[in-house]
C-alpha cells in the first residue's frame, strides 16, 4: 500500500505521480506530495525537479559552483579518442494508447472526445515543451523533443555522427530521457542514453569548446540531474546492482567537491553556500542509493544510510525520514523496529503541523498486524486531515477488501472518482478498482470500459499500460 499521491515554470514539477518507491510513497507529506528532499527515489524520480531545486533553493549559486566537474585530461594537438554522438532512435512519433483503445473497444465518436495537446498546438521550443508537460501530455512532449533535437542535427539517423553540444541540447536530451522513463519506454531510453555513458567525454564540458565558445565558463555542460538519471537507469532495466555501482562512483566525485568547499571556507568566494549546495546534491544521491539497496535487499546498507541521513537532517526533515525508516522496517517484517522509529517521528511533531503522517504510520502498522479495521479508521482520519491525498483512498479500499467488504471497497473508489474525477483517475486507484471489478463479477469488462471512457475524457497520458492499469486487452 502507498500513501501517495524560478519565475519561469520548470518542467520538472509535473513529474509527481509515478508508481511509488520508498522515498516518495513513504515520505510524502500530509497532502500526498513527496517532500522535496526525498522525492528523488529511483522508481518515481522527479528527474527534472532536481534542477529546479538547484535553481530555487540555491538561486544565487554561481555557474562556476553549479557546473563544477573535472573534465577528462586532453593532450594539446591530439584529438580526443571518444566523443558523444547521440541520436533519436525511433523514426515515428509515440502514439496515444488511450485513444487507440477507445477506438477499438468503444467507437470512433468516443475516441474523438479525447482532447490532448499535440506538438503542433504549442510553440516549437522549450516553452512549448513545458506547456505539454504541464498538461500531462508526455508523449506529445517526447515527440516535440525529437523535432527539437532534429533541428540540432541529433534526430533520427544521426547517432554516431559528431556534433557540437550545448547546455540547451543536453537539457533537451535529459528531458527526453526522463520522459521516456516516466512513460515506461525503457528500451528506447537505454538505446538513446548509451552514447552519453557517464557524461565523462570531453565534448560535454565547456573547456572542449574554448576559446571559440563558452570562454567564460568551465565544468560540466550537462545538468547534475542528467548524471543522476544515467546512473539510475539500470534499475529500470533490471540491473539495480549496476545502478548501485554507478551511484557510488557519482557519490565519490560529489563528496570530493563538497569536501573541497568545506576545506576552503573563508578563503574561496561563496565556499559556505557552495558547501551547502553540494551537500544537498550528496544527500540526493544517498536517497537513490537507499532505494537501490532496498531493491537488492541490502538492508544493512539501508540501515547505515538511513542513520546517516537522519543524523544530518533538520527537525522537520528528520521527522519525515524517521517515518520512512519505520516503513522500510515494516517492509522487512520488523514491526518492533518500525514502531520504534514511528515513535521517534511522533516526538518530533511540531506545533500546528498535520496529524496525517502519524495517522498513516499507525495505519500501516495496523496493516502489518492484520488489523484492517483499525488501519481503515486511521487512514480515514488521515484522509479527513489531508483530503487532497487521493492515495489514502487506495489504502482504505484495500483495508475494506481484506476485511471481506468487496462491495464497500468498490463504492469507496467509485465515490472518490465521482467527487474528484481528475485526481482520482490515477494509475494506482485504477489498477485497484479494475481488480475489484474482476473479483466481483464475470461481467467486469463493461465497467472497466466505462473507466476507460472517463480516462479518455479527463486524463492526459497514463504512465502505466492499459493492460496493467485497466486490465484491458487493446490489441486485435
Coordinates of N, CA and C in Angstrom, one line a residue, residues 44-280:
X44 N 10.4 6.7 -8.8 CA 9.5 7.7 -9.0 C 10.2 9.0 -9.0
X45 N 11.4 9.0 -9.7 CA 12.3 10.1 -9.6 C 11.8 11.3 -10.4
X46 N 11.7 12.4 -9.7 CA 11.2 13.6 -10.4 C 12.5 14.2 -11.0
X47 N 13.0 13.6 -12.1 CA 14.3 13.9 -12.6 C 14.5 15.4 -12.9
X48 N 13.5 16.0 -13.5 CA 13.7 17.4 -13.9 C 13.6 18.3 -12.7
X49 N 13.0 17.8 -11.6 CA 12.9 18.7 -10.4 C 14.2 18.9 -9.7
X50 N 15.2 18.1 -10.0 CA 16.4 18.3 -9.3 C 17.1 19.6 -9.7
X51 N 16.9 20.0 -11.0 CA 17.5 21.2 -11.5 C 16.7 22.4 -10.9
X52 N 15.4 22.2 -10.6 CA 14.6 23.2 -10.0 C 15.0 23.4 -8.6
X53 N 15.4 22.3 -7.9 CA 15.9 22.5 -6.5 C 17.2 23.4 -6.6
X54 N 18.1 23.1 -7.5 CA 19.3 23.9 -7.7 C 18.9 25.3 -7.9
X55 N 18.0 25.6 -8.8 CA 17.7 26.9 -9.2 C 16.9 27.7 -8.1
X56 N 16.0 27.0 -7.4 CA 15.2 27.8 -6.5 C 15.8 27.9 -5.1
X57 N 16.3 26.7 -4.5 CA 16.8 26.7 -3.2 C 18.2 27.4 -3.2
X58 N 18.9 27.4 -4.3 CA 20.3 28.0 -4.3 C 20.4 28.9 -5.5
X59 N 19.4 29.9 -5.6 CA 19.3 30.7 -6.7 C 20.5 31.6 -7.0
X60 N 21.3 31.9 -5.9 CA 22.5 32.8 -6.1 C 23.8 32.0 -6.3
X61 N 23.7 30.7 -6.4 CA 24.9 29.9 -6.6 C 25.5 30.3 -8.0
X62 N 26.8 30.7 -8.1 CA 27.3 31.0 -9.4 C 27.5 29.7 -10.3
X63 N 27.6 30.0 -11.6 CA 27.7 28.9 -12.5 C 29.0 28.1 -12.2
X64 N 30.0 28.8 -11.8 CA 31.3 28.1 -11.5 C 31.2 27.0 -10.5
X65 N 30.2 27.2 -9.5 CA 30.0 26.2 -8.5 C 29.0 25.2 -9.0
X66 N 28.0 25.6 -9.6 CA 26.9 24.7 -10.1 C 27.5 23.7 -11.2
X67 N 28.4 24.1 -12.0 CA 28.9 23.3 -13.1 C 30.2 22.6 -12.8
X68 N 30.7 22.7 -11.5 CA 32.0 22.1 -11.2 C 32.0 20.6 -11.4
X69 N 32.9 20.2 -12.3 CA 33.1 18.8 -12.6 C 34.4 18.7 -13.4
X70 N 35.3 17.9 -13.0 CA 36.6 17.8 -13.7 C 36.5 17.1 -15.1
X71 N 36.9 17.8 -16.1 CA 36.9 17.2 -17.5 C 38.0 16.2 -17.6
X72 N 37.9 15.3 -18.6 CA 39.0 14.3 -18.8 C 40.2 15.1 -19.3
X73 N 41.4 14.5 -19.0 CA 42.6 15.1 -19.5 C 42.8 15.0 -21.0
X74 N 43.2 16.0 -21.6 CA 43.4 16.1 -23.0 C 44.8 16.5 -23.3
X75 N 45.4 15.9 -24.4 CA 46.8 16.3 -24.8 C 46.6 17.3 -25.9
X76 N 47.2 18.5 -25.8 CA 47.1 19.5 -26.8 C 47.6 19.0 -28.2
X77 N 46.8 19.3 -29.2 CA 47.1 18.8 -30.5 C 46.7 17.4 -30.9
X78 N 46.2 16.7 -29.9 CA 45.8 15.3 -30.2 C 44.3 15.3 -30.0
X79 N 43.5 14.9 -31.0 CA 42.0 14.9 -30.9 C 41.6 13.8 -29.9
X80 N 40.5 14.0 -29.2 CA 40.1 13.0 -28.3 C 39.6 11.7 -29.0
X81 N 39.8 10.6 -28.3 CA 39.5 9.3 -28.9 C 38.0 9.0 -28.8
X82 N 37.3 9.6 -27.9 CA 35.9 9.3 -27.8 C 35.1 10.6 -27.6
X83 N 34.1 10.7 -28.5 CA 33.1 11.8 -28.4 C 31.7 11.3 -28.2
X84 N 30.8 12.2 -27.8 CA 29.4 11.9 -27.5 C 28.6 12.1 -28.7
X85 N 28.0 11.1 -29.3 CA 27.4 11.2 -30.6 C 26.0 10.6 -30.6
X86 N 25.0 11.2 -29.9 CA 23.7 10.7 -29.7 C 22.8 10.9 -30.9
X87 N 21.6 10.2 -30.9 CA 20.6 10.5 -31.9 C 19.3 9.8 -31.5
X88 N 18.2 10.4 -31.9 CA 16.9 9.9 -31.7 C 16.8 8.5 -32.4
X89 N 16.3 7.5 -31.6 CA 16.4 6.1 -32.1 C 15.1 5.6 -32.8
X90 N 14.1 6.4 -32.8 CA 12.8 5.9 -33.4 C 12.4 6.9 -34.5
X91 N 11.9 6.4 -35.6 CA 11.6 7.2 -36.7 C 10.2 7.8 -36.6
X92 N 9.3 7.2 -35.9 CA 8.0 7.7 -35.8 C 7.6 8.2 -34.4
X93 N 6.6 9.0 -34.4 CA 6.1 9.6 -33.1 C 5.5 8.5 -32.2
X94 N 5.5 8.7 -30.9 CA 4.8 7.9 -30.0 C 3.3 8.2 -30.2
X95 N 2.5 7.1 -30.2 CA 1.0 7.3 -30.3 C 0.3 7.3 -29.0
X96 N -0.9 7.6 -29.0 CA -1.7 7.7 -27.7 C -2.5 6.4 -27.5
X97 N -2.1 5.5 -26.6 CA -2.7 4.2 -26.4 C -4.2 4.3 -25.9
X98 N -4.5 5.4 -25.2 CA -5.9 5.6 -24.7 C -6.8 5.8 -25.9
X99 N -6.5 6.7 -26.7 CA -7.4 7.0 -27.9 C -7.5 5.7 -28.8
X100 N -6.3 5.0 -29.0 CA -6.4 3.8 -29.8 C -7.3 2.8 -29.2
X101 N -7.2 2.6 -27.8 CA -8.0 1.6 -27.2 C -9.5 2.0 -27.2
X102 N -9.8 3.3 -27.1 CA -11.2 3.7 -27.1 C -11.8 3.5 -28.5
X103 N -11.0 3.7 -29.6 CA -11.4 3.5 -30.9 C -11.7 2.0 -31.2
X104 N -10.9 1.1 -30.5 CA -11.0 -0.3 -30.7 C -12.2 -0.9 -29.9
X105 N -12.3 -0.4 -28.6 CA -13.2 -1.1 -27.7 C -14.6 -0.3 -27.6
X106 N -14.6 0.9 -28.0 CA -15.9 1.7 -27.9 C -16.3 2.0 -29.3
X107 N -16.0 3.3 -29.7 CA -16.2 3.6 -31.1 C -15.5 4.9 -31.5
X108 N -15.5 5.3 -32.7 CA -14.7 6.4 -33.2 C -15.2 7.7 -32.6
X109 N -16.5 7.8 -32.4 CA -17.1 9.1 -31.8 C -16.6 9.3 -30.4
X110 N -16.5 8.3 -29.6 CA -16.0 8.4 -28.2 C -14.5 8.8 -28.3
X111 N -13.8 8.2 -29.2 CA -12.4 8.4 -29.3 C -12.1 9.9 -29.6
X112 N -13.1 10.5 -30.4 CA -12.9 12.0 -30.7 C -13.1 12.9 -29.5
X113 N -13.6 12.3 -28.4 CA -13.7 13.2 -27.2 C -12.4 13.4 -26.5
X114 N -11.4 12.7 -27.0 CA -10.0 12.8 -26.4 C -9.5 14.1 -26.8
X115 N -9.1 15.0 -25.8 CA -8.6 16.3 -26.1 C -7.2 16.4 -25.5
X116 N -6.2 16.2 -26.3 CA -4.8 16.3 -25.8 C -4.1 17.4 -26.7
X117 N -3.2 18.1 -26.0 CA -2.3 19.0 -26.7 C -1.3 18.2 -27.5
X118 N -1.1 18.6 -28.8 CA -0.2 17.9 -29.7 C 1.0 18.8 -29.9
X119 N 2.1 18.3 -30.4 CA 3.3 19.2 -30.7 C 2.9 20.4 -31.6
X120 N 2.0 20.2 -32.5 CA 1.6 21.3 -33.4 C 0.8 22.4 -32.7
X121 N 0.3 22.1 -31.5 CA -0.5 23.1 -30.8 C 0.3 24.0 -29.9
X122 N 1.6 23.8 -29.9 CA 2.4 24.7 -29.0 C 3.6 25.2 -29.8
X123 N 4.3 26.2 -29.1 CA 5.4 26.7 -29.8 C 6.5 25.7 -29.9
X124 N 7.3 25.7 -30.9 CA 8.3 24.7 -31.2 C 9.6 25.1 -30.5
X125 N 9.6 25.1 -29.2 CA 10.7 25.5 -28.4 C 10.5 24.9 -26.9
X126 N 11.4 25.3 -26.0 CA 11.3 24.9 -24.7 C 10.1 25.3 -24.0
X127 N 9.6 26.5 -24.3 CA 8.3 27.0 -23.7 C 7.2 26.0 -24.1
X128 N 7.1 25.6 -25.4 CA 6.1 24.6 -25.8 C 6.2 23.3 -25.1
X129 N 7.5 22.9 -24.9 CA 7.7 21.6 -24.2 C 7.2 21.7 -22.8
X130 N 7.5 22.8 -22.1 CA 6.9 23.0 -20.7 C 5.4 22.9 -20.7
X131 N 4.8 23.5 -21.7 CA 3.3 23.6 -21.8 C 2.8 22.1 -21.9
X132 N 3.4 21.4 -22.7 CA 2.9 20.0 -22.9 C 3.1 19.2 -21.6
X133 N 4.2 19.3 -21.0 CA 4.4 18.6 -19.7 C 3.4 19.1 -18.6
X134 N 3.2 20.4 -18.6 CA 2.3 20.9 -17.6 C 0.9 20.3 -17.7
X135 N 0.5 20.0 -18.9 CA -0.8 19.5 -19.2 C -0.8 17.9 -19.1
X136 N 0.3 17.3 -18.8 CA 0.4 15.9 -18.7 C 0.5 15.2 -20.0
X137 N 0.8 15.9 -21.1 CA 0.9 15.3 -22.4 C 2.3 14.9 -22.7
X138 N 2.7 13.8 -22.0 CA 4.1 13.4 -22.0 C 4.5 12.8 -23.3
X139 N 3.6 12.1 -24.0 CA 4.0 11.5 -25.3 C 4.2 12.6 -26.3
X140 N 3.3 13.6 -26.3 CA 3.5 14.7 -27.2 C 4.8 15.5 -26.9
X141 N 5.2 15.5 -25.6 CA 6.4 16.2 -25.2 C 7.6 15.4 -25.8
X142 N 7.6 14.1 -25.7 CA 8.6 13.2 -26.3 C 8.7 13.5 -27.8
X143 N 7.6 13.6 -28.5 CA 7.6 13.8 -29.9 C 8.1 15.2 -30.2
X144 N 7.9 16.2 -29.4 CA 8.4 17.5 -29.6 C 9.9 17.5 -29.4
X145 N 10.4 16.8 -28.4 CA 11.9 16.7 -28.2 C 12.6 16.2 -29.5
X146 N 11.9 15.2 -30.1 CA 12.5 14.7 -31.4 C 12.6 15.7 -32.4
X147 N 11.6 16.6 -32.6 CA 11.7 17.7 -33.5 C 12.8 18.6 -33.2
X148 N 12.9 19.0 -31.9 CA 13.9 20.0 -31.5 C 15.3 19.5 -31.6
X149 N 15.5 18.2 -31.3 CA 16.8 17.6 -31.5 C 17.2 17.4 -33.0
X150 N 16.2 17.2 -33.8 CA 16.4 17.1 -35.3 C 17.0 18.4 -35.8
X151 N 16.5 19.5 -35.3 CA 17.0 20.9 -35.6 C 18.5 21.0 -35.2
X152 N 18.8 20.3 -34.2 CA 20.2 20.4 -33.7 C 21.1 19.3 -34.3
X153 N 20.6 18.6 -35.3 CA 21.4 17.6 -36.0 C 21.6 16.4 -35.1
X154 N 20.6 16.1 -34.3 CA 20.7 14.9 -33.4 C 19.4 14.1 -33.4
X155 N 18.7 14.2 -34.5 CA 17.4 13.5 -34.7 C 17.7 12.1 -35.1
X156 N 16.6 11.5 -35.7 CA 16.7 10.1 -36.2 C 17.7 9.9 -37.3
X157 N 18.6 8.9 -37.1 CA 19.6 8.6 -38.1 C 20.9 9.4 -37.9
X158 N 21.0 10.2 -36.8 CA 22.2 11.0 -36.6 C 23.1 10.4 -35.6
X159 N 22.7 9.3 -34.9 CA 23.6 8.7 -33.9 C 24.9 8.2 -34.6
X160 N 26.0 8.5 -33.9 CA 27.3 8.1 -34.4 C 27.9 9.2 -35.2
X161 N 27.3 10.3 -35.4 CA 27.9 11.4 -36.1 C 28.3 12.5 -35.2
X162 N 29.5 13.1 -35.3 CA 30.0 14.1 -34.4 C 29.1 15.3 -34.5
X163 N 28.9 16.0 -33.3 CA 28.0 17.1 -33.2 C 28.5 18.0 -32.1
X164 N 28.2 19.3 -32.2 CA 28.5 20.2 -31.1 C 27.4 20.2 -30.1
X165 N 27.8 20.1 -28.8 CA 26.8 20.1 -27.7 C 26.7 21.5 -27.1
X166 N 25.7 21.7 -26.4 CA 25.4 22.9 -25.7 C 24.6 22.6 -24.4
X167 N 24.6 23.5 -23.4 CA 23.7 23.3 -22.3 C 22.3 23.1 -22.7
X168 N 21.8 23.8 -23.7 CA 20.5 23.6 -24.2 C 20.2 22.2 -24.8
X169 N 21.1 21.7 -25.6 CA 20.9 20.4 -26.3 C 21.0 19.3 -25.2
X170 N 21.8 19.4 -24.2 CA 21.9 18.4 -23.2 C 20.7 18.4 -22.3
X171 N 20.2 19.6 -22.0 CA 18.9 19.7 -21.3 C 17.8 19.1 -22.0
X172 N 17.8 19.2 -23.3 CA 16.7 18.6 -24.2 C 16.8 17.1 -24.1
X173 N 18.1 16.6 -24.2 CA 18.2 15.1 -24.1 C 17.8 14.6 -22.7
X174 N 18.2 15.3 -21.7 CA 17.8 15.0 -20.3 C 16.3 14.9 -20.2
X175 N 15.6 15.9 -20.7 CA 14.1 16.0 -20.7 C 13.5 14.8 -21.4
X176 N 14.1 14.5 -22.6 CA 13.5 13.4 -23.4 C 13.7 12.1 -22.7
X177 N 14.9 11.8 -22.1 CA 15.1 10.5 -21.5 C 14.3 10.4 -20.2
X178 N 14.1 11.5 -19.5 CA 13.3 11.5 -18.3 C 11.8 11.2 -18.6
X179 N 11.4 11.8 -19.7 CA 10.0 11.5 -20.2 C 9.8 10.0 -20.6
X180 N 10.8 9.5 -21.3 CA 10.8 8.1 -21.8 C 10.7 7.2 -20.6
X181 N 11.5 7.5 -19.5 CA 11.5 6.6 -18.3 C 10.1 6.7 -17.7
X182 N 9.6 7.9 -17.6 CA 8.3 8.1 -16.9 C 7.2 7.3 -17.7
X183 N 7.3 7.2 -19.0 CA 6.3 6.5 -19.8 C 6.6 5.0 -19.9
X184 N 7.6 4.6 -19.2 CA 8.0 3.1 -19.3 C 8.6 2.7 -20.6
X185 N 9.1 3.6 -21.4 CA 9.7 3.3 -22.6 C 11.2 3.1 -22.4
X186 N 11.5 2.0 -21.6 CA 12.9 1.8 -21.1 C 13.8 1.4 -22.2
X187 N 13.4 0.6 -23.1 CA 14.3 0.2 -24.1 C 14.8 1.3 -25.0
X188 N 13.8 2.2 -25.4 CA 14.2 3.4 -26.2 C 15.2 4.3 -25.3
X189 N 14.9 4.4 -24.1 CA 15.7 5.2 -23.2 C 17.1 4.6 -23.1
X190 N 17.2 3.3 -23.0 CA 18.5 2.6 -22.9 C 19.3 2.9 -24.2
X191 N 18.7 2.7 -25.3 CA 19.5 2.9 -26.6 C 19.9 4.4 -26.7
X192 N 19.1 5.3 -26.4 CA 19.4 6.7 -26.6 C 20.4 7.2 -25.6
X193 N 20.4 6.6 -24.4 CA 21.3 7.0 -23.3 C 22.7 6.5 -23.5
X194 N 22.8 5.4 -24.2 CA 24.1 4.7 -24.3 C 25.2 5.6 -24.8
X195 N 25.0 6.5 -25.8 CA 26.2 7.3 -26.3 C 26.7 8.3 -25.2
X196 N 25.9 8.6 -24.2 CA 26.3 9.6 -23.2 C 27.2 9.0 -22.2
X197 N 27.1 7.6 -22.0 CA 27.9 7.0 -21.0 C 27.6 7.6 -19.6
X198 N 28.7 8.0 -18.9 CA 28.5 8.6 -17.6 C 28.8 10.1 -17.8
X199 N 28.6 10.7 -19.0 CA 28.8 12.1 -19.3 C 30.3 12.5 -18.9
X200 N 31.2 11.7 -19.3 CA 32.6 12.0 -19.0 C 33.5 12.2 -20.2
X201 N 32.8 12.2 -21.4 CA 33.6 12.5 -22.6 C 33.9 14.0 -22.7
X202 N 35.0 14.4 -23.3 CA 35.4 15.8 -23.2 C 34.4 16.8 -23.9
X203 N 33.6 16.3 -24.9 CA 32.8 17.3 -25.6 C 31.5 17.6 -24.8
X204 N 31.3 17.2 -23.6 CA 30.2 17.6 -22.8 C 30.7 18.6 -21.7
X205 N 31.9 19.1 -21.9 CA 32.4 20.1 -20.9 C 32.7 21.4 -21.7
X206 N 32.6 22.5 -21.0 CA 32.8 23.8 -21.6 C 34.2 23.9 -22.2
X207 N 35.2 23.4 -21.5 CA 36.6 23.6 -21.9 C 36.9 23.1 -23.3
X208 N 36.1 22.1 -23.7 CA 36.3 21.5 -25.1 C 36.1 22.5 -26.2
X209 N 35.3 23.5 -25.9 CA 35.0 24.5 -27.0 C 35.7 25.8 -26.8
X210 N 36.6 25.9 -25.9 CA 37.5 27.1 -25.7 C 38.5 27.1 -26.8
X211 N 38.9 28.3 -27.3 CA 38.4 29.6 -26.9 C 37.3 30.1 -27.8
X212 N 36.8 29.3 -28.7 CA 35.8 29.8 -29.7 C 34.4 30.0 -29.0
X213 N 34.1 29.2 -28.1 CA 32.8 29.2 -27.5 C 32.9 29.0 -26.0
X214 N 31.9 29.6 -25.2 CA 31.8 29.4 -23.8 C 33.1 29.7 -23.0
X215 N 33.9 30.7 -23.5 CA 35.2 31.0 -22.9 C 35.1 31.5 -21.5
X216 N 33.9 31.9 -21.1 CA 33.8 32.4 -19.7 C 33.3 31.3 -18.7
X217 N 33.1 30.1 -19.2 CA 32.6 29.0 -18.3 C 33.5 27.8 -18.3
X218 N 33.5 27.1 -17.2 CA 34.2 25.8 -17.1 C 33.3 24.8 -16.5
X219 N 33.7 23.5 -16.7 CA 33.0 22.4 -16.0 C 32.0 21.8 -16.9
X220 N 31.0 21.2 -16.3 CA 30.0 20.3 -17.0 C 28.9 21.1 -17.7
X221 N 28.7 20.9 -18.9 CA 27.6 21.4 -19.6 C 26.3 20.7 -19.2
X222 N 26.4 19.5 -18.9 CA 25.2 18.6 -18.6 C 24.7 18.9 -17.2
X223 N 23.4 19.0 -17.0 CA 22.8 19.2 -15.6 C 23.2 18.0 -14.7
X224 N 23.4 18.3 -13.5 CA 23.7 17.3 -12.5 C 22.6 16.2 -12.5
X225 N 21.4 16.5 -12.6 CA 20.3 15.6 -12.6 C 20.4 14.6 -13.8
X226 N 21.0 15.0 -14.9 CA 21.2 14.1 -16.0 C 22.2 13.0 -15.6
X227 N 23.2 13.4 -14.9 CA 24.2 12.4 -14.4 C 23.5 11.4 -13.5
X228 N 22.6 11.9 -12.6 CA 21.9 11.0 -11.7 C 21.0 10.1 -12.5
X229 N 20.3 10.6 -13.4 CA 19.4 9.8 -14.3 C 20.1 8.6 -14.9
X230 N 21.3 9.0 -15.5 CA 22.1 7.9 -16.2 C 22.6 6.9 -15.3
X231 N 22.9 7.3 -14.1 CA 23.4 6.4 -13.1 C 22.3 5.4 -12.6
X232 N 21.1 5.9 -12.6 CA 20.0 5.1 -12.1 C 19.3 4.3 -13.1
X233 N 19.5 4.6 -14.4 CA 18.8 3.9 -15.5 C 18.8 2.4 -15.4
X234 N 20.0 1.8 -15.0 CA 20.0 0.3 -15.0 C 18.9 -0.3 -14.1
X235 N 18.4 0.4 -13.1 CA 17.4 -0.1 -12.2 C 16.1 -0.5 -13.1
X236 N 15.8 0.4 -14.0 CA 14.6 0.1 -14.8 C 14.8 -1.0 -15.8
X237 N 16.1 -1.3 -16.0 CA 16.4 -2.4 -17.0 C 16.7 -3.7 -16.2
X238 N 16.3 -3.7 -14.9 CA 16.5 -5.0 -14.1 C 17.9 -5.2 -13.6
X239 N 18.7 -4.1 -13.5 CA 20.1 -4.3 -13.1 C 20.4 -3.3 -12.0
X240 N 19.8 -3.5 -10.8 CA 20.0 -2.5 -9.7 C 21.4 -2.5 -9.2
X241 N 22.1 -3.6 -9.3 CA 23.5 -3.6 -8.7 C 24.4 -2.7 -9.6
X242 N 24.2 -2.7 -10.9 CA 24.9 -1.8 -11.8 C 24.6 -0.4 -11.4
X243 N 23.3 -0.1 -11.2 CA 23.0 1.3 -10.7 C 23.6 1.6 -9.4
X244 N 23.7 0.7 -8.5 CA 24.3 0.9 -7.2 C 25.8 1.3 -7.4
X245 N 26.5 0.6 -8.3 CA 27.9 0.9 -8.5 C 28.1 2.3 -9.1
X246 N 27.2 2.6 -10.1 CA 27.3 3.9 -10.7 C 27.0 5.0 -9.7
X247 N 26.0 4.8 -8.9 CA 25.7 5.8 -7.9 C 26.8 6.0 -6.9
X248 N 27.5 4.9 -6.5 CA 28.6 5.0 -5.6 C 29.7 5.8 -6.2
X249 N 30.0 5.6 -7.5 CA 31.0 6.4 -8.2 C 30.6 7.9 -8.3
X250 N 29.4 8.1 -8.5 CA 28.9 9.5 -8.5 C 29.1 10.2 -7.2
X251 N 28.7 9.4 -6.1 CA 28.8 9.9 -4.8 C 30.3 10.3 -4.4
X252 N 31.2 9.5 -4.9 CA 32.6 9.7 -4.6 C 33.1 11.1 -5.2
X253 N 32.6 11.4 -6.4 CA 33.0 12.7 -7.0 C 32.4 13.8 -6.3
X254 N 31.1 13.7 -6.0 CA 30.4 14.8 -5.3 C 30.9 15.0 -3.9
X255 N 31.3 13.9 -3.2 CA 31.9 14.0 -1.9 C 33.3 14.8 -2.0
X256 N 34.0 14.6 -3.0 CA 35.3 15.3 -3.2 C 35.0 16.8 -3.4
X257 N 34.0 17.2 -4.2 CA 33.7 18.6 -4.4 C 33.2 19.2 -3.1
X258 N 32.3 18.5 -2.4 CA 31.8 19.0 -1.1 C 32.9 19.3 -0.1
X259 N 33.8 18.3 -0.1 CA 34.9 18.4 0.9 C 35.9 19.5 0.5
X260 N 36.0 19.8 -0.8 CA 36.9 20.9 -1.2 C 36.3 22.2 -0.7
X261 N 35.0 22.4 -0.8 CA 34.4 23.7 -0.3 C 34.4 23.8 1.2
X262 N 34.3 22.6 1.8 CA 34.4 22.6 3.3 C 35.8 23.0 3.8
X263 N 36.8 22.6 3.1 CA 38.2 22.9 3.5 C 38.5 24.4 3.2
X264 N 37.9 24.9 2.1 CA 38.3 26.3 1.7 C 37.3 27.4 2.2
X265 N 36.4 27.0 3.2 CA 35.5 28.0 3.7 C 36.4 29.2 4.3
X266 N 36.0 30.4 3.9 CA 36.7 31.6 4.4 C 37.8 32.0 3.5
X267 N 38.3 31.2 2.5 CA 39.3 31.6 1.6 C 38.9 31.6 0.2
X268 N 37.8 30.8 -0.2 CA 37.3 30.8 -1.5 C 35.9 31.5 -1.5
X269 N 35.7 32.4 -2.5 CA 34.4 33.1 -2.5 C 33.2 32.0 -2.6
X270 N 32.2 32.3 -1.9 CA 30.9 31.5 -1.9 C 31.1 30.1 -1.4
X271 N 32.2 29.8 -0.7 CA 32.5 28.5 -0.3 C 31.5 27.9 0.7
X272 N 31.0 28.7 1.6 CA 30.0 28.2 2.5 C 28.7 27.8 1.8
X273 N 28.2 28.7 0.9 CA 27.0 28.4 0.1 C 27.2 27.2 -0.8
X274 N 28.4 27.1 -1.4 CA 28.8 26.0 -2.3 C 28.8 24.7 -1.5
X275 N 29.3 24.7 -0.3 CA 29.3 23.5 0.5 C 27.9 23.0 0.8
X276 N 27.0 23.9 1.1 CA 25.6 23.6 1.4 C 25.0 23.0 0.1
X277 N 25.3 23.7 -1.0 CA 24.7 23.3 -2.3 C 25.1 21.8 -2.7
X278 N 26.4 21.5 -2.6 CA 26.9 20.2 -2.9 C 26.5 19.2 -1.8
X279 N 26.3 19.6 -0.6 CA 25.8 18.7 0.4 C 24.4 18.2 0.0
X280 N 23.6 19.2 -0.5 CA 22.2 18.8 -1.0 C 22.3 17.8 -2.1

